[in-house]
Tab-separated table of C-alpha atoms in Angstrom:
chain	number	residue	atom	x	y	z
A	16	MET	CA	0.000	0.000	0.000
A	17	THR	CA	1.510	3.345	-1.011
A	18	THR	CA	0.534	6.941	-0.458
A	19	THR	CA	1.564	9.515	-3.068
A	20	LEU	CA	2.289	12.991	-1.767
A	21	THR	CA	2.224	16.355	-3.452
A	22	ALA	CA	4.728	18.567	-1.659
A	23	ARG	CA	5.343	22.275	-1.826
A	24	PRO	CA	8.076	24.145	0.051
A	25	LEU	CA	6.404	25.916	2.934
A	26	ALA	CA	9.469	27.781	4.074
A	27	ILE	CA	13.108	27.644	4.984
A	28	LEU	CA	13.149	28.851	8.542
A	29	LEU	CA	15.753	29.848	11.096
A	30	ALA	CA	14.811	27.968	14.240
A	31	ALA	CA	15.560	29.200	17.713
A	32	MET	CA	15.587	26.679	20.564
A	33	ILE	CA	14.512	23.909	18.209
A	34	SER	CA	14.902	20.562	19.924
A	35	LEU	CA	12.146	18.008	19.504
A	36	THR	CA	14.209	15.112	20.824
A	37	GLY	CA	11.994	15.044	23.895
A	38	PHE	CA	9.527	13.056	21.803
A	39	GLY	CA	12.165	10.375	21.204
A	40	ALA	CA	13.910	9.204	18.057
A	41	LEU	CA	12.556	6.529	15.764
A	42	ALA	CA	14.063	3.256	16.922
A	43	ASP	CA	15.339	0.443	14.710
A	44	SER	CA	12.442	-1.756	15.800
A	45	HIS	CA	9.153	-2.060	13.939
A	46	GLU	CA	7.219	-0.391	16.742
A	47	PRO	CA	5.325	2.799	15.818
A	48	PRO	CA	7.221	5.960	16.786
A	49	PRO	CA	6.061	7.899	19.855
A	50	GLN	CA	3.838	10.899	19.216
A	51	GLY	CA	3.716	14.280	20.828
A	52	VAL	CA	1.419	17.242	20.232
A	53	LEU	CA	2.348	20.591	18.729
A	54	GLU	CA	0.191	23.669	19.176
A	55	SER	CA	1.339	25.805	16.253
A	56	PHE	CA	0.712	29.399	15.249
A	57	MET	CA	1.563	30.891	11.856
A	58	CYS	CA	2.053	34.553	12.724
A	59	SER	CA	2.789	37.903	11.109
A	60	PHE	CA	3.598	41.149	12.830
A	61	ILE	CA	0.864	43.743	13.114
A	62	ASP	CA	1.781	46.996	11.354
A	63	GLY	CA	4.230	48.960	13.480
A	64	LYS	CA	5.280	45.958	15.584
A	65	ASP	CA	8.566	44.071	15.386
A	66	ARG	CA	10.718	41.444	17.102
A	67	ASP	CA	11.486	43.751	20.019
A	68	ASP	CA	7.751	43.923	20.767
A	69	LEU	CA	7.504	40.141	20.565
A	70	ASP	CA	10.482	39.674	22.886
A	71	SER	CA	8.825	42.049	25.346
A	72	ALA	CA	5.607	40.005	25.170
A	73	ILE	CA	7.583	36.809	25.801
A	74	GLN	CA	9.191	38.298	28.914
A	75	TYR	CA	5.743	39.417	30.081
A	76	HIS	CA	4.479	35.874	29.490
A	77	LEU	CA	7.239	34.397	31.667
A	78	LYS	CA	6.622	36.888	34.481
A	79	GLN	CA	2.852	36.337	34.440
A	80	ALA	CA	3.255	32.561	34.407
A	81	GLU	CA	5.581	32.736	37.409
A	82	LYS	CA	3.146	35.043	39.191
A	83	ALA	CA	0.272	32.618	38.546
A	84	GLY	CA	2.353	29.570	39.496
A	85	ILE	CA	1.766	27.992	36.084
A	86	PRO	CA	4.702	26.134	34.493
A	87	THR	CA	5.459	27.091	30.898
A	88	VAL	CA	5.713	24.459	28.178
A	89	PRO	CA	8.656	24.060	25.761
A	90	ALA	CA	8.262	26.601	22.971
A	91	TYR	CA	10.048	26.975	19.653
A	92	LEU	CA	10.112	29.986	17.349
A	93	TRP	CA	10.807	29.523	13.629
A	94	THR	CA	11.435	32.779	11.763
A	95	LYS	CA	11.113	32.731	7.976
A	96	PHE	CA	14.312	33.013	5.955
A	97	LYS	CA	12.572	32.462	2.596
A	98	GLY	CA	9.597	30.541	1.252
A	99	THR	CA	5.937	30.724	0.289
A	100	ALA	CA	4.466	30.673	3.791
A	101	ASP	CA	2.268	33.727	4.285
A	102	ALA	CA	3.718	34.418	7.725
A	103	ASP	CA	6.759	35.982	9.372
A	104	MET	CA	7.210	33.131	11.830
A	105	ILE	CA	5.810	29.898	13.202
A	106	TRP	CA	5.498	29.433	16.957
A	107	HIS	CA	5.246	25.916	18.403
A	108	ASN	CA	4.259	24.841	21.915
A	109	ALA	CA	5.197	21.204	22.584
A	110	TYR	CA	3.220	18.749	24.727
A	111	GLU	CA	3.776	15.100	25.547
A	112	SER	CA	0.154	14.210	24.767
A	113	THR	CA	-3.300	15.553	23.928
A	114	ALA	CA	-4.210	15.188	27.604
A	115	ALA	CA	-1.250	17.357	28.618
A	116	PHE	CA	-2.314	19.985	26.080
A	117	ALA	CA	-5.908	19.988	27.391
A	118	ALA	CA	-4.741	20.259	31.002
A	119	GLN	CA	-2.519	23.243	30.189
A	120	MET	CA	-5.371	24.977	28.348
A	121	ASP	CA	-7.715	24.491	31.331
A	122	VAL	CA	-5.182	25.914	33.787
A	123	GLU	CA	-4.409	28.935	31.630
A	124	ALA	CA	-8.088	29.639	30.863
A	125	ALA	CA	-8.803	29.858	34.594
A	126	SER	CA	-6.005	32.393	35.170
A	127	SER	CA	-6.545	36.124	34.747
A	128	GLU	CA	-2.772	36.546	34.510
A	129	MET	CA	-2.592	34.278	31.467
A	130	THR	CA	-5.601	35.933	29.817
A	131	ALA	CA	-3.626	39.163	29.938
A	132	VAL	CA	-0.707	37.353	28.274
A	133	ASN	CA	-2.881	36.312	25.338
A	134	ASP	CA	-4.099	39.882	24.915
A	135	ARG	CA	-0.487	41.103	24.935
A	136	TYR	CA	0.501	38.715	22.149
A	137	LEU	CA	-2.542	39.686	20.078
A	138	SER	CA	-1.415	43.323	20.233
A	139	VAL	CA	1.837	42.319	18.508
A	140	VAL	CA	1.073	39.497	16.056
A	141	ASP	CA	-1.826	38.172	14.011
A	142	CYS	CA	-1.815	34.364	14.073
A	143	MET	CA	-3.551	31.319	12.598
A	144	PRO	CA	-3.557	28.371	15.052
A	145	MET	CA	-3.204	24.679	14.297
A	146	LEU	CA	-2.944	21.564	16.437
A	147	GLY	CA	-0.965	18.608	15.161
A	148	LYS	CA	0.530	15.299	16.214
A	149	VAL	CA	4.263	15.108	15.673
A	150	SER	CA	6.204	11.914	15.031
A	151	PRO	CA	10.006	11.802	14.895
A	152	ILE	CA	11.252	10.103	11.732
A	153	HIS	CA	15.006	10.453	12.124
A	154	GLN	CA	17.513	11.845	14.603
A	155	GLN	CA	21.201	12.018	13.733
A	156	GLU	CA	23.163	10.183	16.402
A	157	GLY	CA	25.082	12.578	18.646
A	158	ALA	CA	23.499	15.661	17.066
A	159	ASP	CA	23.681	18.845	19.127
A	160	ASN	CA	20.334	20.651	19.101
A	161	GLY	CA	21.416	23.450	21.406
A	162	GLU	CA	22.150	26.018	18.693
A	163	ASP	CA	19.975	27.847	16.202
A	164	ARG	CA	19.330	25.723	13.125
A	165	PHE	CA	17.897	26.049	9.642
A	166	ILE	CA	14.679	24.111	9.120
A	167	VAL	CA	13.264	23.140	5.716
A	168	SER	CA	9.499	22.620	5.913
A	169	TYR	CA	7.169	21.034	3.331
A	170	ALA	CA	3.378	21.172	3.390
A	171	CYS	CA	1.936	18.091	1.652
A	172	ARG	CA	-1.372	16.614	0.535
A	173	THR	CA	-1.925	12.976	-0.360
A	174	HIS	CA	-3.372	12.048	-3.750
A	175	GLN	CA	-5.575	9.480	-2.005
A	176	ALA	CA	-7.238	9.447	1.401
A	177	PRO	CA	-4.543	9.474	4.119
A	178	ASN	CA	-3.518	5.937	5.050
A	179	PRO	CA	-1.783	5.507	8.448
A	180	ALA	CA	-0.092	2.247	7.423
A	181	ALA	CA	1.311	3.832	4.269
A	182	PHE	CA	2.583	6.839	6.208
A	183	SER	CA	4.247	4.541	8.747
A	184	ASP	CA	5.929	2.581	5.964
A	185	LEU	CA	7.092	5.822	4.307
A	186	HIS	CA	8.552	7.146	7.556
A	187	ARG	CA	10.480	3.929	8.226
A	188	HIS	CA	11.860	4.037	4.701
A	189	VAL	CA	12.958	7.657	5.089
A	190	ASN	CA	14.532	6.876	8.465
A	191	GLY	CA	16.533	4.050	6.888
A	192	GLU	CA	17.748	6.229	4.024
A	193	LEU	CA	18.740	9.109	6.316
A	194	THR	CA	20.445	6.796	8.793
A	195	ALA	CA	22.519	5.357	5.945
A	196	MET	CA	23.766	8.881	5.173
A	197	GLY	CA	25.534	9.012	8.533
A	198	GLU	CA	26.971	12.412	9.476
A	199	THR	CA	25.811	13.941	6.181
A	200	SER	CA	22.129	13.378	7.017
A	201	PRO	CA	19.867	16.131	8.329
A	202	MET	CA	20.105	16.470	12.099
A	203	GLY	CA	16.477	15.487	12.429
A	204	ALA	CA	13.306	14.819	10.456
A	205	PHE	CA	9.758	14.994	11.775
A	206	ALA	CA	6.237	14.465	10.456
A	207	ILE	CA	3.357	16.626	11.683
A	208	ALA	CA	-0.189	15.369	11.103
A	209	PRO	CA	-2.708	18.239	11.452
A	210	VAL	CA	-5.563	17.611	13.877
A	211	THR	CA	-7.187	21.014	13.453
A	212	GLY	CA	-6.806	23.702	10.807
A	213	ASP	CA	-7.981	24.464	7.279
A	214	PRO	CA	-9.644	21.323	5.775
A	215	SER	CA	-8.275	22.318	2.351
A	216	GLY	CA	-4.784	22.675	3.756
A	217	PRO	CA	-2.007	20.072	4.047
A	218	ASN	CA	-2.661	16.705	5.676
A	219	ALA	CA	1.041	16.180	6.324
A	220	VAL	CA	3.869	18.565	7.145
A	221	TYR	CA	7.496	17.437	7.020
A	222	VAL	CA	10.388	19.265	8.627
């Protein structure tokens, strides 16, 4: 069973603090890879706002979260270097599971401090949200994810209805090919399956 994909470059992005190894690397076994959840926002600056305003909002976020006693989740900011994505950046919040995402949303919704944080962000950027399940495909052995990296992202649609078994087979094949490349392989490869978002949009994103 095969799944044919139509891919288009979404963007080449400069990633700050990008380290998704917390979700685990795809093992050599035939077990399905572990999945995490990404809450993603494709964002553009509101007229008159810039990165300094965003950095200020981030610092406000951290202070408000500490004041409310709410732990922050791992977050990753991808800023566009070039590409067709109609956004200046993509912001990801990472969760171990859908349950962890729901629990964080409930805690933040009940906090007046965190409501103020959301309002602060909305005064700086205009964003389109998406929720997706992320699966690691490949992780280069010994790779250091502590520095800023360039990320190549592809938004894809299948020619047929999405088939989980075909996707799993594709990901294992890609992992094998990238592993065989050794030190010349990308540092990591991940598949994001949208859970929410535009129904006419991609049903697979590869980074």
